[in-house]
Tab-separated table of C-alpha atoms in Angstrom:
chain	number	residue	atom	x	y	z
A	710	MET	CA	53.126	-22.996	-9.216
A	711	THR	CA	56.823	-22.392	-10.143
A	712	GLY	CA	59.247	-19.758	-10.032
A	713	TYR	CA	58.968	-17.667	-6.930
A	714	PRO	CA	61.991	-15.283	-6.869
A	715	GLN	CA	64.667	-15.921	-4.515
A	716	GLU	CA	65.338	-12.314	-4.429
A	717	GLU	CA	62.528	-10.114	-5.667
A	718	ILE	CA	63.440	-6.921	-7.888
A	719	SER	CA	61.508	-4.229	-6.521
A	720	VAL	CA	60.624	-0.856	-7.446
A	721	GLY	CA	60.716	-0.083	-3.845
A	722	SER	CA	64.603	-0.681	-4.052
A	723	ASP	CA	64.601	2.997	-5.307
A	724	PRO	CA	61.258	4.523	-5.908
A	725	ASP	CA	62.838	7.702	-7.401
A	726	GLN	CA	64.796	5.778	-10.186
A	727	TRP	CA	61.456	4.596	-11.408
A	728	THR	CA	59.512	7.758	-11.612
A	729	PRO	CA	60.926	8.606	-14.906
A	730	HIS	CA	59.774	5.620	-16.554
A	731	LEU	CA	56.126	6.178	-15.072
A	732	ALA	CA	56.334	9.598	-16.776
A	733	GLU	CA	57.264	7.870	-20.154
A	734	VAL	CA	54.580	5.609	-19.788
A	735	LEU	CA	51.853	8.244	-19.211
A	736	GLU	CA	53.024	10.588	-21.627
A	737	LYS	CA	50.700	9.312	-24.235
A	738	PRO	CA	47.479	8.927	-22.511
A	739	LEU	CA	47.981	11.893	-20.066
A	740	GLY	CA	50.551	14.406	-21.708
A	741	LYS	CA	53.711	15.375	-20.068
A	742	VAL	CA	53.284	14.763	-16.254
A	743	ARG	CA	55.532	14.616	-13.067
A	744	VAL	CA	55.458	11.923	-10.750
A	745	THR	CA	55.148	12.128	-6.770
A	746	GLU	CA	54.154	10.027	-3.763
A	747	LEU	CA	54.965	6.573	-5.146
A	748	THR	CA	54.027	4.667	-2.341
A	749	ARG	CA	53.677	0.569	-1.994
A	750	LEU	CA	50.576	-0.827	-0.890
A	751	THR	CA	49.935	-3.809	1.104
A	752	GLY	CA	48.264	-7.071	0.101
A	753	GLY	CA	48.466	-9.154	-2.777
A	754	ALA	CA	50.822	-12.185	-2.986
A	755	ASN	CA	51.202	-12.139	-6.843
A	756	ARG	CA	51.303	-8.680	-7.434
A	757	GLU	CA	53.077	-5.304	-6.343
A	758	THR	CA	50.730	-2.639	-6.147
A	759	TRP	CA	51.745	1.168	-5.654
A	760	SER	CA	49.831	4.281	-5.473
A	761	PHE	CA	51.153	7.510	-7.179
A	762	ASN	CA	50.103	10.842	-8.380
A	763	ALA	CA	50.904	12.232	-11.772
A	764	ILE	CA	51.000	15.929	-12.145
A	765	ASP	CA	50.515	17.968	-15.506
A	766	LYS	CA	51.716	21.447	-16.802
A	767	GLU	CA	48.422	22.828	-15.324
A	768	GLU	CA	48.841	21.125	-11.766
A	769	LYS	CA	46.107	18.955	-12.137
A	770	VAL	CA	46.737	15.940	-10.056
A	771	SER	CA	45.622	12.424	-11.276
A	772	GLU	CA	45.625	9.867	-8.497
A	773	LEU	CA	46.758	6.522	-9.977
A	774	ILE	CA	47.423	2.898	-8.905
A	775	LEU	CA	50.226	0.801	-10.554
A	776	GLN	CA	50.068	-2.918	-10.631
A	777	LEU	CA	52.965	-5.086	-11.889
A	778	ASP	CA	53.490	-8.702	-12.190
A	779	ARG	CA	55.626	-9.770	-9.136
A	780	ALA	CA	59.521	-10.277	-10.313
A	781	GLY	CA	60.496	-13.665	-11.207
A	782	LEU	CA	56.757	-15.418	-10.845
A	783	ASP	CA	56.957	-17.228	-14.213
A	784	ARG	CA	53.785	-18.789	-13.979
A	785	LEU	CA	52.210	-14.991	-14.146
A	786	VAL	CA	54.113	-13.567	-16.804
A	787	GLY	CA	51.830	-10.853	-18.744
A	788	THR	CA	48.964	-11.412	-16.353
A	789	CYS	CA	48.632	-7.692	-15.565
A	790	ALA	CA	48.366	-6.667	-19.131
A	791	ARG	CA	46.028	-9.560	-20.093
A	792	GLU	CA	43.763	-8.417	-17.144
A	793	ALA	CA	43.928	-5.008	-18.181
A	794	ARG	CA	42.275	-6.232	-21.355
A	795	ILE	CA	39.540	-8.127	-19.821
A	796	VAL	CA	38.991	-4.872	-17.609
A	797	ASN	CA	38.119	-2.760	-20.724
A	798	ILE	CA	35.911	-5.139	-22.202
A	799	ALA	CA	34.077	-5.647	-18.787
A	800	HIS	CA	33.460	-1.797	-18.539
A	801	GLY	CA	31.878	-1.681	-21.843
A	802	TRP	CA	29.204	-4.305	-20.430
A	803	ASN	CA	28.596	-2.496	-17.305
A	804	VAL	CA	30.442	-4.130	-14.799
A	805	PRO	CA	32.002	-1.597	-12.309
A	806	VAL	CA	35.798	-1.475	-12.716
A	807	ALA	CA	38.807	0.922	-12.424
A	808	THR	CA	39.561	2.743	-15.753
A	809	VAL	CA	42.482	1.535	-17.563
A	810	ILE	CA	45.117	4.341	-18.284
A	811	ALA	CA	48.090	2.377	-19.606
A	812	SER	CA	49.141	-1.165	-19.568
A	813	SER	CA	51.957	-3.264	-21.312
A	814	GLU	CA	53.477	-6.559	-21.834
A	815	THR	CA	57.119	-6.640	-21.552
A	816	PRO	CA	59.471	-5.214	-22.901
A	817	ASN	CA	58.778	-2.046	-21.091
A	818	PRO	CA	60.846	-0.093	-18.425
A	819	PHE	CA	59.854	-2.094	-15.717
A	820	GLY	CA	60.774	-5.436	-17.350
A	821	ARG	CA	57.515	-6.806	-16.178
A	822	SER	CA	53.943	-6.553	-17.377
A	823	PHE	CA	51.899	-3.913	-15.649
A	824	THR	CA	48.870	-1.983	-15.450
A	825	ILE	CA	47.864	1.687	-14.443
A	826	THR	CA	44.568	2.561	-13.260
A	827	ARG	CA	42.766	5.472	-11.977
A	828	ARG	CA	42.512	5.172	-8.135
A	829	ILE	CA	39.159	4.941	-6.865
A	830	HIS	CA	38.199	5.988	-3.188
A	831	GLY	CA	36.688	3.571	-1.379
A	832	GLU	CA	37.672	0.512	0.878
A	833	THR	CA	38.276	-2.980	0.117
A	834	ILE	CA	39.261	-4.268	3.675
A	835	ALA	CA	36.595	-6.742	4.538
A	836	ARG	CA	36.596	-6.662	8.112
A	837	LYS	CA	36.057	-2.316	7.811
A	838	ILE	CA	33.114	-2.767	5.068
A	839	LEU	CA	31.526	-5.352	7.422
A	840	ARG	CA	31.609	-3.265	10.553
A	841	ASP	CA	32.394	0.398	10.355
A	842	ALA	CA	29.569	2.736	10.352
A	843	GLU	CA	30.925	4.510	7.223
A	844	TRP	CA	29.987	1.536	5.181
A	845	LYS	CA	26.278	1.113	6.317
A	846	VAL	CA	24.521	2.243	3.363
A	847	ALA	CA	26.957	0.253	1.123
A	848	ARG	CA	26.200	-2.998	3.420
A	849	SER	CA	22.473	-2.804	2.646
A	850	VAL	CA	22.993	-2.857	-1.131
A	851	PHE	CA	25.818	-4.861	-1.316
A	852	VAL	CA	24.576	-8.208	-2.215
A	853	ASN	CA	22.306	-6.765	-4.569
A	854	ASP	CA	25.145	-4.767	-6.095
A	855	CYS	CA	27.312	-8.054	-6.352
A	856	ALA	CA	24.413	-10.062	-8.066
A	857	SER	CA	24.222	-7.347	-10.518
A	858	SER	CA	27.855	-7.079	-11.481
A	859	LEU	CA	27.919	-10.817	-11.577
A	860	ALA	CA	25.202	-11.049	-13.626
A	861	ALA	CA	26.633	-8.284	-16.054
A	862	ILE	CA	30.263	-10.308	-16.143
A	863	HIS	CA	28.199	-13.545	-16.685
A	864	SER	CA	26.314	-12.125	-19.906
A	865	ILE	CA	29.700	-11.057	-21.510
A	866	PRO	CA	29.634	-12.890	-24.958
A	867	LYS	CA	32.441	-15.273	-25.297
A	868	LYS	CA	33.246	-13.522	-28.848
A	869	GLU	CA	34.153	-10.442	-27.101
A	870	LEU	CA	36.809	-12.002	-25.339
A	871	GLU	CA	38.035	-14.169	-28.081
A	872	LYS	CA	41.327	-12.132	-28.153
A	873	VAL	CA	42.155	-12.681	-24.591
A	874	ASP	CA	44.096	-15.985	-23.479
A	875	LEU	CA	41.630	-17.304	-21.380
A	876	ILE	CA	41.162	-20.980	-19.987
A	877	GLU	CA	38.183	-22.995	-20.623
A	878	THR	CA	37.280	-24.872	-17.452
A	879	ALA	CA	34.804	-27.415	-18.688
A	880	ASP	CA	35.009	-29.431	-15.621
A	881	SER	CA	35.948	-27.468	-12.367
A	882	LEU	CA	35.811	-30.318	-10.187
A	883	LEU	CA	38.172	-32.525	-12.336
A	884	ALA	CA	40.453	-29.484	-12.848
A	885	LEU	CA	40.740	-29.156	-9.230
A	886	THR	CA	41.339	-32.654	-8.347
A	887	THR	CA	43.965	-33.027	-10.709
A	888	ILE	CA	45.932	-30.146	-9.166
A	889	TYR	CA	45.306	-31.806	-5.792
A	890	ASP	CA	46.179	-35.230	-6.763
A	891	ALA	CA	49.376	-33.747	-8.300
A	892	LEU	CA	50.485	-32.109	-4.940
A	893	CYS	CA	50.814	-35.556	-3.386
A	894	ASP	CA	49.841	-34.430	-0.035
A	895	PRO	CA	46.743	-36.135	0.896
A	896	HIS	CA	43.997	-34.928	3.323
A	897	PRO	CA	41.186	-37.191	3.876
A	898	THR	CA	38.919	-34.504	4.786
A	899	PHE	CA	39.634	-33.139	0.994
A	900	ASP	CA	38.963	-36.746	-0.435
A	901	LEU	CA	35.658	-37.109	1.509
A	902	ALA	CA	34.571	-33.581	-0.034
A	903	ILE	CA	35.372	-34.865	-3.503
A	904	ARG	CA	33.763	-37.798	-3.028
A	905	TRP	CA	30.605	-36.045	-2.093
A	906	LEU	CA	30.826	-33.532	-4.996
A	907	GLU	CA	31.264	-36.192	-7.310
A	908	ALA	CA	28.433	-37.992	-6.306
A	909	ASN	CA	25.978	-34.520	-6.189
A	910	ARG	CA	26.758	-32.672	-9.152
A	911	PRO	CA	24.175	-29.987	-10.184
A	912	GLU	CA	23.235	-29.455	-13.779
A	913	PRO	CA	25.674	-27.098	-15.252
A	914	LEU	CA	23.969	-23.440	-15.554
A	915	SER	CA	25.883	-22.376	-18.494
A	916	SER	CA	29.472	-21.644	-19.899
A	917	CYS	CA	30.686	-17.758	-19.578
A	918	LEU	CA	33.283	-15.504	-18.519
A	919	VAL	CA	33.864	-16.122	-14.764
A	920	HIS	CA	35.869	-13.838	-12.826
A	921	GLY	CA	37.303	-16.677	-10.404
A	922	ASP	CA	37.761	-14.619	-7.228
A	923	PHE	CA	34.973	-12.505	-6.855
A	924	ARG	CA	34.707	-11.883	-2.891
A	925	LEU	CA	35.344	-9.543	-0.124
A	926	GLY	CA	38.836	-8.095	-0.472
A	927	ASN	CA	38.556	-7.528	-4.387
A	928	LEU	CA	35.891	-5.535	-4.274
A	929	LEU	CA	35.993	-1.774	-3.544
A	930	VAL	CA	32.899	-0.161	-2.094
A	931	ASP	CA	32.325	3.808	-1.279
A	932	GLU	CA	29.488	5.031	0.837
A	933	ASP	CA	26.796	4.174	-1.644
A	934	GLY	CA	27.890	0.595	-2.496
A	935	LEU	CA	30.045	-1.432	-4.784
A	936	ARG	CA	32.307	0.918	-7.035
A	937	ALA	CA	34.856	-1.643	-8.755
A	938	VAL	CA	35.471	-5.216	-9.155
A	939	LEU	CA	39.409	-5.974	-8.870
A	940	ASP	CA	41.860	-8.670	-9.348
A	941	TRP	CA	40.645	-10.264	-12.484
A	942	GLU	CA	44.118	-12.497	-12.592
A	943	ILE	CA	42.121	-15.586	-12.710
A	944	ALA	CA	39.349	-14.967	-14.907
A	945	HIS	CA	38.301	-17.805	-17.174
A	946	PHE	CA	35.498	-19.479	-18.701
A	947	GLY	CA	33.537	-21.729	-16.696
A	948	ASP	CA	30.316	-22.377	-14.712
A	949	PRO	CA	28.604	-18.973	-13.284
A	950	GLY	CA	27.781	-21.120	-10.405
A	951	GLU	CA	31.388	-20.904	-9.392
A	952	ASP	CA	31.497	-17.073	-8.774
A	953	LEU	CA	28.249	-17.426	-6.960
A	954	GLY	CA	29.425	-20.136	-4.404
A	955	TRP	CA	32.821	-18.311	-4.105
A	956	MET	CA	31.300	-15.644	-2.476
A	957	CYS	CA	29.441	-17.885	0.116
A	958	VAL	CA	32.644	-19.693	1.379
A	959	ARG	CA	33.177	-18.939	5.028
A	960	ALA	CA	36.628	-17.618	4.660
A	961	TRP	CA	35.297	-14.772	2.435
A	962	ARG	CA	32.957	-14.044	5.261
A	963	PHE	CA	35.527	-12.635	7.393
A	964	GLY	CA	33.387	-13.615	10.653
A	965	GLY	CA	30.174	-11.788	9.407
A	966	ASN	CA	26.854	-13.642	10.051
A	967	GLY	CA	25.614	-13.766	6.753
A	968	ASN	CA	26.002	-16.536	4.338
A	969	VAL	CA	27.044	-14.248	1.323
A	970	ALA	CA	30.163	-12.182	2.143
A	971	GLY	CA	29.241	-12.412	5.576
A	972	LEU	CA	26.229	-9.929	4.895
A	973	GLY	CA	23.279	-11.616	3.292
A	974	SER	CA	21.190	-14.705	2.905
A	975	TYR	CA	21.655	-17.370	0.240
A	976	GLN	CA	18.084	-16.280	-0.811
A	977	ASP	CA	18.997	-12.679	-1.083
A	978	LEU	CA	21.675	-13.756	-3.611
A	979	LEU	CA	19.771	-16.068	-5.610
A	980	ASP	CA	16.778	-13.672	-6.069
A	981	ALA	CA	19.003	-10.646	-6.770
A	982	TYR	CA	20.839	-12.607	-9.524
A	983	GLU	CA	17.865	-14.130	-11.062
A	984	LYS	CA	16.403	-10.592	-11.187
A	985	ALA	CA	19.689	-9.225	-12.771
A	986	SER	CA	20.526	-12.099	-15.256
A	987	GLY	CA	17.009	-14.032	-15.717
A	988	MET	CA	18.723	-17.165	-14.586
A	989	HIS	CA	17.073	-19.412	-11.992
A	990	VAL	CA	19.737	-20.849	-9.887
A	991	PRO	CA	18.374	-23.536	-7.217
A	992	LEU	CA	19.726	-23.551	-3.591
A	993	GLU	CA	21.301	-26.768	-3.777
A	994	THR	CA	23.427	-25.637	-6.798
A	995	LEU	CA	24.542	-22.782	-4.919
A	996	LEU	CA	25.405	-24.996	-2.000
A	997	TRP	CA	27.274	-27.473	-4.212
A	998	TRP	CA	29.234	-24.494	-5.480
A	999	GLU	CA	30.159	-23.322	-1.895
A	1000	ILE	CA	31.389	-26.552	-0.986
A	1001	PHE	CA	33.611	-26.636	-4.229
A	1002	GLY	CA	34.882	-23.228	-3.422
A	1003	THR	CA	35.672	-24.310	0.318
A	1004	LEU	CA	37.595	-27.015	-1.087
A	1005	ARG	CA	39.277	-24.996	-3.851
A	1006	TRP	CA	40.434	-22.534	-1.323
A	1007	GLY	CA	41.649	-25.243	1.022
A	1008	ILE	CA	43.519	-26.737	-2.157
A	1009	ILE	CA	44.940	-23.368	-3.038
A	1010	CYS	CA	46.315	-22.838	0.598
A	1011	LEU	CA	47.975	-26.182	0.338
A	1012	GLN	CA	49.617	-25.183	-3.097
A	1013	MET	CA	50.854	-22.091	-1.650
A	1014	GLY	CA	52.097	-23.794	1.681
A	1015	GLY	CA	53.865	-26.300	-0.790
A	1016	ASP	CA	55.772	-23.245	-2.600
A	1017	PHE	CA	57.492	-22.436	0.820
A	1018	ARG	CA	57.930	-26.367	1.802
A	1019	SER	CA	59.585	-26.811	-2.076
A	1020	GLY	CA	61.836	-23.655	-1.294
A	1021	ARG	CA	60.182	-21.729	-3.920
A	1022	THR	CA	59.706	-18.986	-1.562
A	1023	THR	CA	61.059	-17.893	1.621
A	1024	SER	CA	57.942	-15.766	2.353
A	1025	ILE	CA	56.741	-16.393	6.085
A	1026	GLU	CA	53.315	-15.170	4.805
A	1027	ILE	CA	52.919	-17.961	2.160
A	1028	ALA	CA	54.249	-20.103	4.919
A	1029	THR	CA	51.597	-19.550	7.110
A	1030	ILE	CA	48.878	-19.743	4.564
A	1031	GLY	CA	50.135	-23.729	4.443
A	1032	ARG	CA	48.425	-23.779	7.834
A	1033	ARG	CA	45.431	-22.290	6.984
A	1034	VAL	CA	44.479	-25.646	5.262
A	1035	ALA	CA	43.199	-26.825	8.575
A	1036	GLU	CA	40.690	-24.022	8.543
A	1037	ASN	CA	39.206	-25.187	5.481
A	1038	GLU	CA	39.090	-28.756	6.265
A	1039	TYR	CA	36.759	-27.567	9.282
A	1040	ASP	CA	34.724	-25.396	6.942
A	1041	LEU	CA	34.440	-28.462	4.470
A	1042	LEU	CA	33.076	-30.597	7.704
A	1043	LEU	CA	30.627	-27.709	8.703
A	1044	ALA	CA	29.594	-27.327	5.349
A	1045	LEU	CA	28.804	-31.099	4.476
A	1046	LYS	CA	27.218	-31.694	7.978
A	1047	ASP	CA	23.767	-31.937	6.771
A	1048	GLN	CA	24.779	-33.407	3.667
A	1049	ILE	CA	26.475	-36.411	5.271
A	1050	SER	CA	25.610	-37.082	8.834
B	650	MET	CA	75.666	-13.231	50.646
B	651	HIS	CA	73.034	-13.808	48.445
B	652	ASP	CA	70.098	-16.125	49.666
B	653	GLU	CA	70.866	-19.590	48.254
B	654	LEU	CA	67.247	-20.127	47.781
B	655	GLU	CA	66.660	-17.068	45.820
B	656	MET	CA	69.512	-17.976	43.312
B	657	ALA	CA	67.953	-21.557	42.454
B	658	LEU	CA	66.982	-21.621	38.745
B	659	PRO	CA	64.011	-23.293	37.749
B	660	PRO	CA	64.409	-26.695	36.606
B	661	ARG	CA	65.030	-27.445	33.077
B	662	GLY	CA	63.720	-31.119	33.342
B	663	ASN	CA	65.576	-34.225	31.871
B	664	THR	CA	66.908	-32.453	28.708
B	665	PRO	CA	70.359	-32.650	27.137
B	666	TYR	CA	70.404	-28.703	26.326
B	667	ASP	CA	70.749	-25.786	28.226
B	668	ALA	CA	67.988	-23.566	29.244
B	669	PRO	CA	65.973	-21.411	27.689
B	670	SER	CA	64.155	-24.242	25.844
B	671	ALA	CA	62.967	-23.830	22.478
B	672	LEU	CA	59.451	-23.252	23.570
B	673	GLN	CA	60.728	-20.289	25.851
B	674	LEU	CA	63.034	-18.894	23.210
B	675	ILE	CA	59.861	-19.039	20.648
B	676	GLU	CA	57.986	-16.949	23.351
B	677	ALA	CA	60.993	-14.545	24.023
B	678	VAL	CA	60.947	-13.776	20.157
B	679	GLY	CA	57.098	-13.574	20.010
B	680	LEU	CA	57.408	-11.017	22.999
B	681	PHE	CA	60.067	-9.095	21.168
B	682	ILE	CA	58.027	-8.582	18.107
B	683	SER	CA	54.595	-7.833	19.614
B	684	GLU	CA	56.182	-5.458	22.199
B	685	GLU	CA	59.149	-4.075	21.288
B	686	LEU	CA	59.105	-3.960	17.390
B	687	GLU	CA	55.565	-3.586	16.517
B	688	GLU	CA	55.357	0.109	17.786
B	689	GLU	CA	58.535	0.990	15.672
B	690	THR	CA	57.282	-0.002	11.998
B	691	THR	CA	55.033	1.223	9.462
B	692	PRO	CA	51.828	-0.349	8.857
B	693	THR	CA	53.089	-2.843	6.204
B	694	GLN	CA	56.079	-4.037	8.635
B	695	ARG	CA	53.358	-4.290	11.605
B	696	TRP	CA	51.448	-6.607	9.161
B	697	LYS	CA	54.162	-8.724	8.527
B	698	LEU	CA	55.220	-9.067	12.250
B	699	ARG	CA	51.800	-10.201	13.173
B	700	ILE	CA	52.285	-13.072	10.543
B	701	ALA	CA	55.523	-13.873	12.288
B	702	SER	CA	54.372	-13.969	15.567
B	703	ASN	CA	51.514	-16.134	14.618
B	704	ALA	CA	54.348	-18.485	12.797
B	705	LEU	CA	55.843	-18.486	16.456
B	706	GLY	CA	52.632	-19.413	17.988
B	707	ILE	CA	51.977	-22.242	15.597
B	708	ALA	CA	55.834	-23.664	16.166
B	709	SER	CA	54.997	-23.303	20.225
B	710	ARG	CA	51.454	-25.115	20.275
B	711	GLU	CA	53.123	-27.690	17.527
B	712	ILE	CA	56.076	-28.432	19.944
B	713	GLN	CA	53.437	-28.792	23.076
B	714	ASN	CA	50.797	-31.207	21.183
B	715	ILE	CA	52.701	-33.198	18.659
B	716	ALA	CA	53.168	-36.289	21.015
B	717	GLU	CA	49.646	-36.665	21.877
B	718	ASP	CA	48.287	-35.431	18.409
B	719	ARG	CA	50.531	-37.898	16.851
B	720	LYS	CA	48.857	-40.816	19.045
B	721	ALA	CA	45.364	-39.825	18.078
B	722	LEU	CA	46.195	-39.843	14.546
B	723	LYS	CA	47.327	-43.664	15.100
B	724	VAL	CA	44.279	-44.349	16.507
B	725	PHE	CA	42.305	-42.763	14.252
B	726	LEU	CA	43.609	-44.742	11.115
B	727	ASP	CA	43.819	-47.688	13.192
B	728	ASP	CA	40.005	-47.733	13.545
B	729	PHE	CA	39.839	-48.244	9.574
B	730	ASN	CA	42.867	-50.457	9.486
B	731	MET	CA	44.683	-47.812	7.586
B	732	ASP	CA	48.564	-47.254	7.837
B	733	SER	CA	48.666	-43.822	6.588
B	734	GLU	CA	46.197	-40.921	5.539
B	735	LYS	CA	47.345	-41.386	2.007
B	736	GLU	CA	45.763	-44.923	2.382
B	737	LEU	CA	42.649	-43.297	3.693
B	738	SER	CA	42.499	-40.746	1.180
B	739	ASP	CA	42.777	-43.250	-1.707
B	740	ALA	CA	40.078	-45.614	-0.296
B	741	LEU	CA	37.681	-42.742	0.174
B	742	ARG	CA	38.402	-41.583	-3.363
B	743	ASN	CA	37.869	-45.077	-4.685
B	744	GLY	CA	34.319	-45.486	-2.626
B	745	GLU	CA	35.786	-48.172	-0.422
B	746	PHE	CA	34.052	-46.256	2.271
B	747	ASP	CA	30.829	-45.003	0.571
B	748	ASN	CA	28.532	-46.785	3.339
B	749	LYS	CA	30.627	-45.571	6.091
B	750	LEU	CA	30.806	-41.696	5.021
B	751	GLU	CA	28.930	-40.801	8.347
B	752	GLN	CA	31.659	-42.699	10.509
B	753	ILE	CA	34.640	-41.297	8.870
B	754	TYR	CA	33.111	-37.939	9.009
B	755	ALA	CA	32.267	-38.274	12.794
B	756	LYS	CA	35.710	-39.361	13.246
B	757	LEU	CA	37.610	-36.524	10.960
B	758	VAL	CA	35.893	-33.896	13.255
B	759	PRO	CA	38.019	-34.265	16.355
B	760	MET	CA	40.873	-34.735	14.244
B	761	VAL	CA	40.709	-31.312	12.311
B	762	GLU	CA	39.694	-29.697	15.563
B	763	ARG	CA	43.091	-31.041	17.042
B	764	LYS	CA	44.790	-29.600	13.680
B	765	ILE	CA	42.712	-26.073	14.126
B	766	PHE	CA	43.998	-25.680	17.793
B	767	VAL	CA	47.366	-25.856	17.064
B	768	ALA	CA	47.170	-23.676	13.648
B	769	ASN	CA	44.993	-21.036	14.627
B	770	PRO	CA	42.697	-21.905	18.092
B	771	SER	CA	40.754	-18.549	17.883
B	772	TYR	CA	39.296	-19.876	14.526
B	773	ILE	CA	36.576	-21.685	16.134
B	774	ASN	CA	35.443	-18.878	18.773
B	775	ARG	CA	36.013	-15.876	16.215
B	776	ASN	CA	33.362	-17.231	13.813
B	777	ASN	CA	31.254	-18.638	16.447
B	778	ILE	CA	30.983	-21.794	14.721
B	779	LYS	CA	30.268	-25.423	16.214
B	780	PHE	CA	29.376	-28.917	15.211
């Protein structure tokens, strides 16, 4: 990971200066509009996210979301526009996604790749989805909805995506350990897990489009259930088990009791996924991918903390993520308890 | 006249520096963030301040525990005749401990618990997870 900016160029430095650019970009899809209420939203270490309204001549208000690649992040150049292409294809395959209004590679008025989508009303904050009374119905169908959406994502033929620049990860464990080894910061717990994962590999399920970050926080729900799958930044071709296991990683349960996103049981997910996709996934395969996912999140935390240690960022948020490695080690040891001891 | 006893400052121990200590300064900044700044800020700033406050907590616990945790790490590595975590990691990956994984596992648990106690002591209780 390279290229964090020392000084971020932000729309926020003078939002009013950017509203004419937004109006210009929106002229083709929406006609002449004026832009109001440009407001930066929280969250997202790799993106800038803004909400705003576009109002046309007849005073019709379109509620929109603008996402921009974060300035100076070389490794992410063009990801917003690439993501928009994937989202448009996924929409055609019945995956719930936000409607893309406009997107662009650079050059454009912002100097960065961006996407503008329609704003969907609902909730993405995990602790609210897991606990607030407002989302009770959504919780009751959540695992089912996720399984259906994953089945839809995994069913998209590769040839549909051939014009999108997607990485094919044939051996996820090898790819992950290569990153870990390159970081030169050994953690015996991680090596214990890698040893176990190497010795207990399940049969591959298939090779398909994998969302790569399908979890609470990137899933928008309304009162009735899952409305949109967000954040396709690290979508790639790989084993569908990766997405299924990632949902079960303890960090993404946000303190909930269920094994799947804090809400459901392993069997709930496996049954719903089999019903939607026709693919039987053995429990041992799911558990292997959960342990893989826990290791993966640990290595991502190590990598992000490394960006601070190497001086590529001064962000306190990134710095503290480095200290979350211990949580992942703890979770790995818990997940390996019945496998090793 | 002031009472001399009331004027006596708390002992600062055997240190070459003046008081407040590093820990006391960290605590003071933490309180400034949580009690003075947080109420005057936007939700985004409040979220970042909470992260800053957590970072100070980690620093404070590290200062208090590092001597003991260093000793524990040495004992842990000595038990396996290893000089460093890198040496142990390499040996694990090469399969040298394949017949001792249970033993390694059992000794890793308390080491990781020490790290968690410094990094985020509420993690274990919040998730109600125990070995």
